[in-house]
Structure formats: structure tokens, C-alpha cells
Tab-separated table of C-alpha atoms and ligand atoms in Angstrom:
chain	number	residue	atom	x	y	z
A	1	MET	CA	108.620	-172.686	15.860
A	2	THR	CA	112.016	-173.842	16.896
A	3	ARG	CA	115.323	-172.391	16.357
A	4	PRO	CA	118.838	-173.380	17.021
A	5	SER	CA	120.547	-172.585	20.180
A	6	THR	CA	122.049	-168.986	20.582
A	7	PRO	CA	125.766	-169.199	21.403
A	8	SER	CA	125.982	-167.930	25.164
A	9	ARG	CA	129.112	-165.614	24.112
A	10	SER	CA	127.292	-163.691	21.441
A	11	HIS	CA	124.328	-163.489	23.813
A	12	ARG	CA	126.326	-161.949	26.581
A	13	LEU	CA	128.215	-159.907	24.323
A	14	ARG	CA	124.753	-158.496	22.745
A	15	ARG	CA	123.647	-157.393	26.112
A	16	LEU	CA	126.932	-155.754	27.105
A	17	VAL	CA	126.882	-153.788	23.651
A	18	LEU	CA	123.312	-152.632	24.556
A	19	LEU	CA	124.108	-151.835	27.837
A	20	MET	CA	127.206	-149.885	26.787
A	21	ALA	CA	124.850	-148.005	24.148
A	22	GLY	CA	122.663	-147.011	26.824
A	23	VAL	CA	125.255	-145.702	29.224
A	24	LEU	CA	126.932	-143.507	26.184
A	25	ALA	CA	123.489	-142.321	25.487
A	26	GLY	CA	123.580	-141.140	29.091
A	27	GLY	CA	121.142	-138.864	30.961
A	28	ALA	CA	119.447	-139.388	34.094
A	29	GLY	CA	116.589	-141.696	34.673
A	30	LEU	CA	117.925	-144.523	32.265
A	31	VAL	CA	116.178	-147.747	32.414
A	32	VAL	CA	118.406	-150.659	32.284
A	33	THR	CA	116.534	-153.423	30.883
A	34	GLY	CA	119.322	-155.947	30.599
A	35	SER	CA	122.484	-156.813	32.239
A	36	ALA	CA	126.017	-157.513	31.502
A	37	ASP	CA	125.588	-160.195	34.100
A	38	ALA	CA	122.887	-161.896	32.171
A	39	GLY	CA	122.488	-165.979	33.028
A	40	THR	CA	123.135	-167.789	30.074
A	41	THR	CA	120.980	-170.902	31.406
A	42	LEU	CA	117.451	-170.819	32.874
A	43	GLY	CA	118.827	-171.803	36.335
A	44	ALA	CA	121.680	-169.136	36.395
A	45	ALA	CA	119.417	-166.464	35.185
A	46	ALA	CA	116.801	-167.384	37.858
A	47	ALA	CA	119.301	-167.675	40.502
A	48	GLU	CA	120.374	-164.087	39.824
A	49	LYS	CA	116.958	-163.020	40.295
A	50	GLY	CA	117.006	-165.175	43.703
A	51	ARG	CA	114.641	-167.693	42.270
A	52	TYR	CA	114.835	-171.225	40.934
A	53	TYR	CA	113.870	-172.496	37.416
A	54	GLY	CA	113.183	-176.568	37.455
A	55	ALA	CA	111.775	-179.238	35.619
A	56	ALA	CA	109.678	-182.133	36.376
A	57	VAL	CA	111.778	-185.543	35.761
A	58	ALA	CA	110.930	-189.053	35.041
A	59	ALA	CA	113.408	-191.686	36.392
A	60	GLY	CA	113.134	-193.657	33.562
A	61	ARG	CA	114.557	-190.906	31.215
A	62	LEU	CA	117.763	-190.025	33.000
A	63	GLY	CA	119.559	-192.550	31.094
A	64	ASP	CA	118.745	-190.673	27.782
A	65	SER	CA	121.889	-188.482	27.165
A	66	THR	CA	120.089	-185.745	25.404
A	67	TYR	CA	117.520	-185.501	28.138
A	68	ALA	CA	120.092	-185.478	31.032
A	69	GLY	CA	122.350	-183.138	29.128
A	70	VAL	CA	119.464	-180.528	28.866
A	71	LEU	CA	118.464	-181.059	32.559
A	72	ASN	CA	121.712	-180.864	34.008
A	73	ARG	CA	122.675	-177.756	31.996
A	74	GLU	CA	119.580	-175.524	32.335
A	75	PHE	CA	117.733	-176.291	35.718
A	76	ASN	CA	118.478	-175.774	39.050
A	77	SER	CA	115.485	-177.594	40.585
A	78	VAL	CA	113.760	-180.965	40.102
A	79	THR	CA	110.480	-182.259	40.657
A	80	ALA	CA	109.668	-186.092	40.409
A	81	GLU	CA	106.913	-186.427	37.901
A	82	ASN	CA	105.426	-189.541	39.382
A	83	GLU	CA	108.032	-191.294	41.608
A	84	MET	CA	107.144	-189.605	44.864
A	85	LYS	CA	103.358	-190.271	44.580
A	86	TRP	CA	101.346	-192.442	46.826
A	87	ASP	CA	101.211	-195.372	44.384
A	88	ALA	CA	104.939	-194.999	43.676
A	89	THR	CA	106.121	-194.938	47.333
A	90	GLU	CA	103.698	-197.309	48.971
A	91	PRO	CA	102.435	-199.740	46.762
A	92	SER	CA	101.154	-201.918	49.377
A	93	GLN	CA	99.986	-200.728	52.797
A	94	GLY	CA	103.076	-200.150	55.193
A	95	ARG	CA	105.777	-201.130	52.544
A	96	PHE	CA	107.382	-198.167	51.314
A	97	THR	CA	109.861	-198.137	48.121
A	98	TYR	CA	111.902	-195.168	47.335
A	99	THR	CA	114.127	-196.573	44.593
A	100	ASN	CA	112.680	-194.382	41.700
A	101	GLY	CA	112.354	-191.403	43.763
A	102	ASP	CA	115.878	-191.783	45.067
A	103	ARG	CA	117.293	-191.798	41.563
A	104	ILE	CA	115.853	-188.703	41.026
A	105	LEU	CA	116.728	-187.149	44.217
A	106	ASN	CA	120.215	-188.443	43.969
A	107	HIS	CA	120.728	-187.192	40.356
A	108	ALA	CA	119.399	-183.712	41.342
A	109	ARG	CA	121.727	-183.571	44.479
A	110	ALA	CA	124.716	-184.847	42.659
A	111	ASN	CA	124.219	-181.942	40.173
A	112	GLY	CA	123.416	-179.309	42.953
A	113	LYS	CA	119.825	-179.124	42.175
A	114	SER	CA	117.404	-178.557	44.901
A	115	VAL	CA	114.168	-180.976	44.827
A	116	ARG	CA	110.448	-180.346	45.122
A	117	GLY	CA	108.641	-183.395	46.400
A	118	HIS	CA	105.337	-184.031	44.532
A	119	ALA	CA	102.910	-185.071	46.111
A	120	LEU	CA	102.053	-186.521	49.347
A	121	LEU	CA	98.350	-186.915	49.195
A	122	TRP	CA	96.336	-186.714	46.099
A	123	HIS	CA	92.617	-188.371	44.986
A	124	ALA	CA	94.532	-189.557	41.720
A	125	GLN	CA	97.519	-192.264	41.626
A	126	GLN	CA	96.648	-193.705	44.829
A	127	PRO	CA	97.603	-197.273	45.263
A	128	PRO	CA	94.727	-199.695	45.004
A	129	TRP	CA	94.580	-200.678	48.775
A	130	ALA	CA	94.178	-197.077	49.713
A	131	GLN	CA	91.409	-196.663	47.245
A	132	SER	CA	89.527	-199.516	48.996
A	133	LEU	CA	89.774	-197.914	52.241
A	134	SER	CA	87.513	-195.114	53.813
A	135	GLY	CA	86.752	-193.343	57.001
A	136	THR	CA	89.283	-193.729	59.946
A	137	ALA	CA	91.113	-196.327	58.198
A	138	LEU	CA	91.778	-194.357	55.436
A	139	ARG	CA	92.546	-191.204	57.417
A	140	ASN	CA	95.098	-192.937	59.440
A	141	ALA	CA	96.799	-194.720	56.311
A	142	ALA	CA	96.956	-191.341	54.753
A	143	ILE	CA	98.661	-189.566	57.552
A	144	ASN	CA	100.981	-192.277	58.196
A	145	HIS	CA	101.938	-192.065	54.671
A	146	VAL	CA	102.624	-188.324	54.989
A	147	THR	CA	104.644	-189.143	58.019
A	148	GLN	CA	106.747	-191.807	56.697
A	149	VAL	CA	107.377	-190.241	53.221
A	150	ALA	CA	108.252	-186.704	54.526
A	151	THR	CA	110.362	-188.666	57.477
A	152	TYR	CA	112.458	-190.693	54.766
A	153	TYR	CA	113.023	-187.435	52.830
A	154	ARG	CA	113.779	-184.896	55.738
A	155	GLY	CA	116.168	-182.522	54.972
A	156	LYS	CA	116.347	-183.283	51.393
A	157	ILE	CA	113.218	-181.804	50.041
A	158	HIS	CA	113.022	-177.922	49.324
A	159	SER	CA	109.308	-177.998	49.080
A	160	TRP	CA	106.649	-180.447	49.416
A	161	ASP	CA	103.152	-180.401	47.666
A	162	VAL	CA	101.582	-181.989	50.724
A	163	VAL	CA	98.074	-181.759	49.127
A	164	ASN	CA	97.324	-181.888	45.457
A	165	GLU	CA	94.130	-180.951	43.529
A	166	ALA	CA	91.691	-181.168	46.614
A	167	PHE	CA	89.189	-178.294	45.247
A	168	ALA	CA	86.450	-178.614	42.499
A	169	ASP	CA	86.493	-177.111	39.266
A	170	GLY	CA	83.776	-174.891	38.348
A	171	ASN	CA	82.052	-172.095	40.222
A	172	SER	CA	81.468	-173.916	43.692
A	173	GLY	CA	84.895	-172.815	45.168
A	174	GLY	CA	84.373	-175.884	47.429
A	175	ARG	CA	86.344	-179.067	47.848
A	176	ARG	CA	86.470	-181.781	45.302
A	177	ASP	CA	84.644	-184.980	46.375
A	178	SER	CA	87.219	-187.876	46.864
A	179	ASN	CA	87.623	-190.745	49.467
A	180	LEU	CA	90.023	-188.406	51.353
A	181	GLN	CA	87.455	-185.553	51.381
A	182	ARG	CA	84.838	-187.929	52.703
A	183	THR	CA	87.203	-188.884	55.828
A	184	GLY	CA	86.369	-185.111	56.949
A	185	ASN	CA	86.859	-181.479	56.012
A	186	ASP	CA	89.919	-181.399	58.178
A	187	TRP	CA	91.938	-183.911	56.394
A	188	ILE	CA	93.933	-181.083	54.636
A	189	GLU	CA	95.236	-179.589	57.742
A	190	ALA	CA	96.070	-183.018	59.192
A	191	ALA	CA	98.183	-183.744	56.418
A	192	PHE	CA	99.939	-180.319	56.853
A	193	ARG	CA	100.448	-180.730	60.431
A	194	ALA	CA	102.016	-184.200	60.057
A	195	ALA	CA	104.344	-183.073	57.324
A	196	ARG	CA	105.515	-180.482	59.344
A	197	ALA	CA	106.464	-182.584	61.938
A	198	ALA	CA	108.055	-185.085	59.913
A	199	ASP	CA	110.330	-182.445	58.212
A	200	PRO	CA	110.348	-179.071	59.835
A	201	ALA	CA	112.811	-177.596	57.326
A	202	ALA	CA	110.639	-178.172	53.968
A	203	LYS	CA	108.513	-175.674	52.961
A	204	LEU	CA	104.738	-177.088	52.712
A	205	CYS	CA	102.775	-176.297	49.675
A	206	TYR	CA	99.014	-176.691	48.639
A	207	ASN	CA	99.122	-177.400	44.783
A	208	ASP	CA	96.317	-177.065	42.227
A	209	TYR	CA	95.232	-176.389	38.586
A	210	ASN	CA	92.761	-174.200	36.872
A	211	THR	CA	94.029	-171.536	39.653
A	212	ASP	CA	95.920	-169.601	36.940
A	213	GLY	CA	93.673	-166.404	37.661
A	214	ILE	CA	91.467	-164.925	40.066
A	215	ASN	CA	88.443	-167.296	39.727
A	216	ALA	CA	85.995	-169.327	42.020
A	217	LYS	CA	88.370	-172.298	42.369
A	218	SER	CA	91.550	-170.024	43.144
A	219	THR	CA	89.393	-168.069	45.676
A	220	GLY	CA	88.303	-171.072	47.255
A	221	ILE	CA	91.849	-171.954	47.969
A	222	TYR	CA	92.885	-168.269	48.797
A	223	ASN	CA	90.012	-168.481	51.515
A	224	MET	CA	91.596	-172.061	52.960
A	225	VAL	CA	95.016	-170.600	53.084
A	226	ARG	CA	93.770	-167.471	54.997
A	227	ASP	CA	92.081	-169.627	57.339
A	228	PHE	CA	95.099	-171.789	57.862
A	229	LYS	CA	97.465	-168.660	58.445
A	230	ALA	CA	94.502	-167.179	61.025
A	231	ARG	CA	94.498	-170.630	62.948
A	232	GLY	CA	98.155	-171.506	62.652
A	233	VAL	CA	97.765	-174.578	60.489
A	234	PRO	CA	101.529	-174.819	58.939
A	235	ILE	CA	101.203	-173.755	55.387
A	236	ASP	CA	104.112	-172.091	53.527
A	237	CYS	CA	103.352	-172.024	49.835
A	238	VAL	CA	100.780	-172.380	47.114
A	239	GLY	CA	101.740	-174.095	43.917
A	240	LEU	CA	99.603	-172.804	40.805
A	241	GLN	CA	100.365	-175.568	38.278
A	242	SER	CA	99.522	-173.461	35.306
A	243	HIS	CA	98.804	-175.977	32.813
A	244	LEU	CA	97.868	-173.372	29.937
A	245	GLY	CA	96.273	-173.274	26.645
A	246	THR	CA	96.585	-170.377	23.924
A	247	THR	CA	95.576	-167.566	26.240
A	248	ILE	CA	96.550	-166.452	29.688
A	249	ASP	CA	94.198	-164.763	31.979
A	250	SER	CA	94.622	-160.993	32.706
A	251	THR	CA	94.633	-161.636	36.298
A	252	TYR	CA	97.588	-164.015	36.544
A	253	GLN	CA	99.980	-161.733	38.229
A	254	ALA	CA	97.236	-160.504	40.565
A	255	ASN	CA	96.301	-163.958	41.609
A	256	ILE	CA	99.872	-164.656	42.685
A	257	GLN	CA	100.076	-161.468	44.573
A	258	ARG	CA	97.099	-161.937	46.667
A	259	PHE	CA	98.420	-165.275	47.767
A	260	ALA	CA	101.670	-163.496	48.585
A	261	ASP	CA	99.812	-160.958	50.430
A	262	LEU	CA	98.401	-163.803	52.809
A	263	GLY	CA	102.127	-164.438	53.939
A	264	VAL	CA	102.798	-167.482	51.813
A	265	ASP	CA	105.318	-167.864	49.117
A	266	VAL	CA	104.133	-168.776	45.454
A	267	GLN	CA	105.485	-171.253	43.158
A	268	ILE	CA	104.543	-171.944	39.414
A	269	THR	CA	104.609	-175.756	39.781
A	270	GLU	CA	103.857	-177.735	36.596
A	271	LEU	CA	104.202	-174.938	33.858
A	272	ASP	CA	103.314	-175.950	30.147
A	273	VAL	CA	101.881	-173.929	27.306
A	274	GLN	CA	100.050	-175.106	24.352
A	275	GLN	CA	102.053	-174.562	21.209
A	276	GLY	CA	100.360	-172.956	18.246
A	277	GLY	CA	99.212	-169.717	19.892
A	278	ASN	CA	101.179	-167.313	21.733
A	279	GLN	CA	103.365	-170.008	23.215
A	280	ALA	CA	106.490	-167.880	23.757
A	281	ASN	CA	104.771	-164.827	24.977
A	282	ILE	CA	102.824	-166.702	27.335
A	283	PHE	CA	105.821	-168.392	28.977
A	284	ALA	CA	107.485	-164.985	29.082
A	285	THR	CA	104.207	-163.358	30.743
A	286	VAL	CA	104.301	-166.125	33.260
A	287	THR	CA	107.983	-165.340	34.054
A	288	ARG	CA	107.392	-161.624	34.319
A	289	ALA	CA	104.557	-162.101	36.592
A	290	CYS	CA	106.687	-164.416	38.941
A	291	LEU	CA	109.623	-161.965	39.011
A	292	ALA	CA	107.266	-159.009	39.779
A	293	VAL	CA	105.998	-160.645	42.978
A	294	PRO	CA	108.717	-160.834	45.546
A	295	ARG	CA	107.053	-164.066	47.161
A	296	CYS	CA	106.938	-165.841	43.756
A	297	THR	CA	110.125	-167.856	44.287
A	298	GLY	CA	110.394	-170.054	41.414
A	299	ILE	CA	109.013	-171.738	38.293
A	300	THR	CA	108.773	-175.679	37.259
A	301	VAL	CA	108.093	-176.684	33.816
A	302	TRP	CA	106.388	-179.997	33.657
A	303	GLY	CA	108.878	-181.688	31.629
A	304	VAL	CA	111.954	-181.168	29.686
A	305	ARG	CA	111.434	-181.771	25.867
A	306	ASP	CA	108.167	-181.737	23.992
A	307	CYS	CA	108.227	-185.334	23.661
A	308	ASP	CA	108.564	-185.958	27.513
A	309	SER	CA	105.308	-184.041	28.029
A	310	TRP	CA	102.249	-185.736	29.328
A	311	ARG	CA	100.315	-183.455	26.885
A	312	THR	CA	100.847	-185.573	23.627
A	313	GLY	CA	100.836	-183.332	20.730
A	314	ALA	CA	100.600	-180.089	22.462
A	315	ASN	CA	104.294	-179.535	22.134
A	316	PRO	CA	103.997	-177.597	25.360
A	317	LEU	CA	107.598	-177.024	26.697
A	318	LEU	CA	110.728	-175.071	26.177
A	319	PHE	CA	112.953	-177.809	24.014
A	320	ASP	CA	111.919	-179.693	21.026
A	321	CYS	CA	112.208	-183.405	20.906
A	322	ALA	CA	115.970	-183.174	19.832
A	323	GLY	CA	116.826	-180.902	22.779
A	324	ASN	CA	117.010	-177.712	20.828
A	325	LYS	CA	115.745	-174.464	22.400
A	326	LYS	CA	112.513	-173.089	21.061
A	327	ALA	CA	111.368	-169.504	20.622
A	328	ALA	CA	109.829	-170.085	24.021
A	329	TYR	CA	113.201	-170.928	25.772
A	330	THR	CA	114.419	-167.607	24.531
A	331	ALA	CA	111.550	-165.621	25.392
A	332	VAL	CA	111.794	-167.061	29.050
A	333	LEU	CA	115.632	-166.440	29.392
A	334	ASP	CA	115.147	-162.822	28.154
A	335	ALA	CA	112.289	-162.293	30.573
A	336	LEU	CA	114.471	-163.771	33.458
A	337	ASN	CA	117.458	-161.464	32.280
A	338	ALA	CA	115.573	-158.236	31.932
A	339	GLY	CA	115.301	-155.706	34.562
A	340	GLY	CA	112.255	-154.981	36.743
A	341	THR	CA	112.179	-157.723	38.920
A	342	THR	CA	111.630	-157.985	42.750
A	343	THR	CA	113.674	-159.906	45.406
A	344	PRO	CA	112.085	-162.787	47.243
A	345	PRO	CA	112.059	-162.413	51.019
A	346	GLY	CA	115.065	-163.542	52.897
A	347	SER	CA	117.019	-163.027	50.047
A	348	THR	CA	118.996	-159.780	49.551
A	349	THR	CA	120.432	-160.362	46.009
A	350	PRO	CA	119.629	-157.179	43.968
A	351	PRO	CA	118.241	-157.774	40.615
A	352	PRO	CA	121.252	-157.221	37.931
A	353	GLY	CA	120.010	-154.175	36.014
A	354	SER	CA	118.635	-152.579	39.556
A	355	THR	CA	119.658	-149.083	39.943
A	356	THR	CA	118.814	-149.028	43.673
A	357	PRO	CA	121.561	-150.493	46.005
A	358	PRO	CA	120.301	-151.974	48.891
A	359	PRO	CA	120.771	-150.472	52.220
A	360	GLY	CA	124.100	-150.786	53.585
A	361	SER	CA	125.428	-151.805	50.226
A	362	THR	CA	129.202	-150.909	49.297
A	363	THR	CA	128.278	-151.293	45.580
A	364	PRO	CA	131.382	-149.795	43.718
A	365	PRO	CA	130.820	-146.918	41.207
A	366	PRO	CA	129.789	-148.279	37.586
A	367	GLY	CA	133.079	-149.006	35.837
A	368	SER	CA	135.035	-149.751	38.830
A	369	THR	CA	137.192	-152.780	38.370
A	370	THR	CA	138.002	-153.031	42.066
A	371	PRO	CA	138.510	-156.574	42.851
A	372	PRO	CA	136.471	-157.906	45.955
A	373	PRO	CA	138.678	-158.083	48.918
A	374	ALA	CA	140.097	-161.562	50.177
A	375	GLY	CA	137.559	-163.249	52.163
A	376	GLY	CA	134.844	-161.104	50.979
A	377	CYS	CA	131.857	-162.893	52.015
A	378	THR	CA	130.343	-164.236	55.398
A	379	ALA	CA	128.233	-167.056	56.544
A	380	SER	CA	125.352	-167.560	58.905
A	381	VAL	CA	123.659	-170.799	59.785
A	382	SER	CA	120.002	-171.692	60.734
A	383	MET	CA	119.999	-175.033	62.237
A	384	ASN	CA	117.108	-177.538	62.511
A	385	ALA	CA	118.312	-180.096	64.888
A	386	TRP	CA	116.692	-183.247	66.740
A	387	THR	CA	118.423	-186.036	68.848
A	388	GLY	CA	120.974	-187.495	66.563
A	389	GLY	CA	120.404	-185.386	63.399
A	390	PHE	CA	120.232	-182.092	61.740
A	391	VAL	CA	119.614	-179.746	58.802
A	392	ALA	CA	121.633	-176.878	58.301
A	393	THR	CA	120.539	-173.986	55.973
A	394	VAL	CA	123.643	-171.705	55.491
A	395	ARG	CA	123.349	-168.228	54.032
A	396	VAL	CA	126.495	-166.900	52.065
A	397	SER	CA	126.319	-163.011	52.061
A	398	ALA	CA	128.812	-160.804	49.958
A	399	ALA	CA	129.355	-157.182	50.770
A	400	THR	CA	131.002	-156.731	47.134
A	401	ALA	CA	130.483	-158.628	44.333
A	402	ILE	CA	132.241	-162.102	44.266
A	403	SER	CA	132.316	-164.696	41.831
A	404	GLY	CA	132.756	-167.869	44.081
A	405	TRP	CA	132.794	-168.877	47.547
A	406	THR	CA	133.920	-171.793	50.086
A	407	VAL	CA	132.217	-172.033	53.372
A	408	THR	CA	134.160	-174.093	56.021
A	409	VAL	CA	132.316	-175.812	58.628
A	410	ALA	CA	134.144	-177.597	61.772
A	411	LEU	CA	132.094	-180.595	62.614
A	412	PRO	CA	132.180	-182.115	66.286
A	413	ALA	CA	133.591	-185.516	66.620
A	414	GLY	CA	131.290	-188.184	65.751
A	415	THR	CA	129.079	-186.047	63.269
A	416	ALA	CA	128.868	-186.676	59.741
A	417	VAL	CA	127.489	-184.906	56.756
A	418	THR	CA	125.244	-187.319	54.958
A	419	GLY	CA	123.787	-184.855	52.194
A	420	SER	CA	123.743	-181.469	50.878
A	421	TRP	CA	122.176	-179.223	48.229
A	422	SER	CA	123.171	-176.102	46.044
A	423	THR	CA	126.807	-176.821	47.062
A	424	ARG	CA	129.561	-179.358	46.595
A	425	ALA	CA	130.709	-180.747	49.714
A	426	GLY	CA	134.474	-181.367	50.051
A	427	GLY	CA	134.042	-184.296	52.576
A	428	THR	CA	131.801	-185.606	55.465
A	429	THR	CA	133.688	-185.343	58.724
A	430	GLY	CA	136.290	-182.899	60.551
A	431	THR	CA	136.330	-179.611	58.873
A	432	VAL	CA	134.347	-179.781	55.610
A	433	ALA	CA	134.644	-177.113	52.731
A	434	PHE	CA	131.401	-176.413	51.062
A	435	GLY	CA	131.990	-175.099	47.584
A	436	ASN	CA	129.641	-173.053	45.290
A	437	VAL	CA	127.827	-174.655	42.382
A	438	ASP	CA	127.806	-173.073	38.931
A	439	TYR	CA	124.587	-171.022	39.318
A	440	ASN	CA	124.981	-169.703	42.860
A	441	GLY	CA	128.772	-168.864	42.606
A	442	ARG	CA	128.281	-165.177	41.552
A	443	ILE	CA	126.942	-163.196	44.214
A	444	ALA	CA	126.188	-159.141	43.654
A	445	ALA	CA	127.537	-156.666	46.063
A	446	GLY	CA	125.094	-156.764	49.121
A	447	GLY	CA	123.493	-159.936	47.963
A	448	SER	CA	123.276	-163.564	49.384
A	449	THR	CA	122.535	-167.027	48.322
A	450	GLU	CA	121.704	-169.985	50.397
A	451	PHE	CA	122.845	-173.859	50.520
A	452	GLY	CA	122.379	-176.544	52.908
A	453	PHE	CA	123.438	-179.820	54.374
A	454	GLN	CA	122.204	-182.389	56.919
A	455	GLY	CA	124.015	-184.645	58.878
A	456	THR	CA	123.867	-187.361	61.903
A	457	GLY	CA	125.266	-186.437	65.286
A	458	THR	CA	125.592	-183.267	67.123
A	459	PRO	CA	125.098	-180.066	65.105
A	460	PRO	CA	127.923	-177.920	64.447
A	461	ALA	CA	128.286	-174.729	66.507
A	462	GLY	CA	129.682	-171.266	65.709
A	463	THR	CA	130.056	-169.352	62.715
A	464	PRO	CA	131.507	-170.980	59.539
A	465	GLY	CA	134.376	-169.302	57.845
A	466	CYS	CA	133.734	-168.125	54.166
A	467	SER	CA	136.218	-167.073	51.658
A	468	ALA	CA	135.319	-165.549	48.271
A	469	ALA	CA	136.789	-165.926	44.910
B	1	G3I	O1	104.661	-196.472	34.286
B	1	G3I	C1	103.501	-197.094	33.579
B	1	G3I	C2	104.089	-198.199	32.761
B	1	G3I	O2	104.698	-199.209	33.371
B	1	G3I	C3	102.686	-198.532	31.958
B	1	G3I	O3	103.086	-199.603	30.806
B	1	G3I	C4	102.036	-197.448	31.276
B	1	G3I	C5	100.836	-198.035	30.691
B	1	G3I	O4	99.872	-196.764	30.589
B	1	G3I	O5	101.540	-196.362	32.423
B	1	G3I	C6	102.780	-196.097	32.993
B	1	G3I	O6	102.583	-195.158	34.023
B	1	G3I	C7	101.825	-194.053	33.703
B	1	G3I	C8	102.769	-193.076	34.459
B	1	G3I	O7	102.224	-191.705	34.056
B	1	G3I	C9	104.232	-192.907	33.815
B	1	G3I	O8	104.398	-192.805	32.851
B	1	G3I	C10	100.471	-193.888	33.880
B	1	G3I	O9	99.768	-194.589	33.272
B	1	G3I	C11	99.990	-192.445	33.723
B	1	G3I	O10	98.622	-192.449	34.129
B	1	G3I	C12	100.752	-191.486	34.535
B	1	G3I	O11	100.642	-190.025	34.003
B	1	G3I	C13	100.872	-189.115	34.840
B	1	G3I	C14	99.617	-188.479	35.573
B	1	G3I	O12	100.090	-187.205	36.268
B	1	G3I	C15	98.960	-189.214	36.396
B	1	G3I	O13	97.709	-188.765	36.881
B	1	G3I	C16	101.930	-188.336	34.219
B	1	G3I	O14	103.046	-188.893	33.758
B	1	G3I	C17	102.160	-187.039	34.984
B	1	G3I	O15	102.819	-185.949	34.310
B	1	G3I	C18	100.855	-186.298	35.520
B	1	G3I	O16	101.095	-185.278	36.347
B	1	G3I	C19	100.130	-184.574	36.942
B	1	G3I	C20	100.624	-184.044	38.459
B	1	G3I	O17	101.006	-185.129	39.053
B	1	G3I	C21	99.691	-183.186	38.980
B	1	G3I	N1	98.873	-182.259	38.147
B	1	G3I	C22	98.633	-182.650	36.786
B	1	G3I	C23	99.762	-183.340	36.115
B	1	G3I	C24	99.296	-183.622	34.767
B	1	G3I	O18	98.408	-184.607	34.630
């Protein structure tokens, strides 16, 4: 059921030996199923495929050194398990408390991890005052909640679950009855519009469960997303929670694909799998399905160790209660490191193991030991600015393979960096050097990665400098 952790050196060596053996066996049409660059943690391996691998985190557990150790080592994305929900952030109407949400956010950002926001509106975990409202009063309170929380966290959240679990189980394919639904069918789009206005840089997701295959519920959501896209309602992603039992639907990947075909990203948002059946295989199947669809951009497991899970007794996660890696962990890591992935839109990172270089790639021949030229990277910025502040998303691209990078940005006088993600910022004013973090320093030839920072004052202009290691 569980097994001790595999030493990462021998893991990499084994892959290298297998790869070499394959090359020696030679022949055209060799299919490379592994990579000498295999990631040795979930986050690093996912990053090599242009994706994230995250975990739901409880603020109260961050002081547990085993928990924090596994979290910091393995995951490059974090979701607050309860701390950003309505009851936690607005316990009485108009009084907002972010203490525990901030603990998670700050821990994540200090360790170079991106943050998923969960969840702005949901029929469950509402504060008692909201539960007692209805009609216009509830609608106004709900939209104000979305605006206030998304504004507070503006520029710090990779993706928000704007609305959670609004569809009914069973065969109706329709909405779930709730106090929010009774304010009018347009409450979901009103929430998405408010979230976009409050945080233009965050990806806005609709998130639900029992949607882990093509069924009546997922089809109801599919129809809503299609309608939103047709009418210009801002929606960027669909979260498939994936709380799974001992089997997985044969249409799991096809379901991801059909959402992607609508023009939204898909994120696996709350993955956990009942132990006792095919746990490792199911985890691997989910991983492969996500890697097979370009717009499936990341996976989050709903907790770190089995004992941290909301599913008491199911042991549904990747680490046992002592923090040891389980067989399911190895299955996921191997699936992440295997070939055959697709690259998410916006990312030009080729899969390690891919034999087709991207257009314009200057990939050196196999066996080449030519070091990358000094300064072998470039950086470009996409800026979201408003009066008094901005969020900058920086893409670092490498013509030849690099193993680290530093981007320098000259800030105007009076401008200061107030936060950053997927980077370590070397200062807050003047010319600031942004360095890679452990999981995104290595960029394959022709590939790229993204980091971001936000600030107050006038946004920087011009092209940042980039130097590679
Ligand atoms: O913090 C209080 C504590 O002070 C109190 O003594 C204790 C007594 O029961 O309750 C504690 O709060 C609990 C909270 O988790 C923190 O542990 C709540 O009772 C409990 O209801 C809450 O459960 C959460 C559940 O959502 C609520 O619906 C789970 O941790 C959380 O994992 C779960 O997450 C949801 C997602 O948000 C949406 N999708 C389904 C998923 C699983 O249910």
C-alpha cells in the first residue's frame, strides 16, 4: 500500500540508463517514453510539461513540519481548503477577515507557489447572515462579496473558483436549488462579471463534482459554458473536482477535451481517490488524461497526507499519514515524466521526450554538450494596469536549453513591487532582479515559462533584460 520514498538520484539514473539503452537499440521511429530530465517532484515534473501540480492546504496545519515539508517540496500550486470561503472571509456582513486566507497565500508566495482561490460563491459554507437573506438583498450581498474578496486578492490569485457546485446531481442537467439560485438564473454570470471587473488577471473558473465523465450534470455545465462563451460572459476555466471512488469513467479524458474545445481551460481541482481499489492506476489515468489535452493546465489534490483528507478512512491521497510517498505518488510522478504530453496554449515548452522540436527551435543535436550562450533568454511582459497599480505577467523564453534565469526590470521612481509569484524578487524598488524558483529554472530549447509580480505606482515600460544560467 505504501512504500518508502525513492531516492531521486537513482530514479533519474534509472531513466537515463533506460533512455541510453533505447538510443543504443537505435532505429528510426524510436518512441521515447521517459526523459533524462525527469522531474523528481510533482511540481517540477508538472512544470516540465507546462502545468502545475497543487494541493489543498489548511492554514491550521502549516505549523506541522512534516506537512509543510511535503507541501514545500512537492507542490507548486496551493488552494485554500476552507479559508477563502464566504463564511471565513465575511463572517458578518460587510466585515471582511483575511487572516487565515493570507496565511496560506503568504506561505505559498514565500515558497514560489501559485494560488488557486476557492471559492467566491457556493450554496454551502455561507455565513449565517447570508443564509438568512433572499432576493435582491442576497444578490447584492453576494456580488459585493465577490467584488470585495477578488479586489482584496487582486493580482495574487492564479485562478478563482468563482462559483462552486451550482448544478444538480442526477439526470436533470439543471441548476441546484439554493438561496443563490432563487435570486435568479443569472446569478452565476453576474458573479463572473463582478470577478472579472475586480481582478482582470485571474482566470475565472466554474467548479463542480460528479462531473468526471460525460454525464447529465457535466453536460448541463457544458451547455452553460458554451452559452457564456457565445454571449461574452467572462469565463476562463472549468474545474473538475474529481473526488473519485474505485473506478474511473471511461469518458474522463473525452469530457476534459469537450470543455477544452469550447475555448476554456480545464483544471482538475480537488482530486482524491478511494484507496483499496485501483488507486495508483486511477491517479495515473487522471494524470495522463490531463497531459493529453493541451488546455488541461493543472491538477490539485485535495489535501497533502491521507490524515489531512476530508474523506476520513478513505486514505485517498498521495502521502501516508507519516508523509511517506505511496504507490499512487510514484504512479503520478511516472505519468508526469512519461512522454506523450501536449503543451498548454501560451506555453511553448516542448515535452521532455518529445521528438518534434517546435517551429523555429534551435535544438542542438542529441549528444551535443554545447552550453547555452550567455544571456540565452528573452523576457516579454503583459501588463494589466489601473490608476495607482498594476499586475505584470512575464514570459521568459529560451532559444537553447537553460538551467536558470534572472529577469531585470527597471521600475519608475515611486513604483514599488508589492508581491510576486513563481519567482524570487531581489528587491522592491529601482532595478529589480527576478530569479527563477526551483521548479521553473530549467527551460528546454524553444520553451518558456511565466512568472508575475504586482506593484503600486506607474507600471514599468520597455523590455526587461534576461540572463540565463
Ligand atoms: O474549524 C472548525 C472547528 O473550529 C470546529 O471545532 C469543527 C467542528 O466540526 O469544525 C471545524 O470546521 C470544519 C472545517 O471543515 C475545517 O476543518 C467544518 O466543520 C467542516 O464542515 C469543514 O469541512 C470542509 C467542507 O468542504 C465543508 O463543506 C472540508 O474541510 C473541505 O475539505 C471541504 O471541501 C469541499 C470543497 O470546498 C468543495 N468541494 C467538495 C469538498 C469536499 O467536501
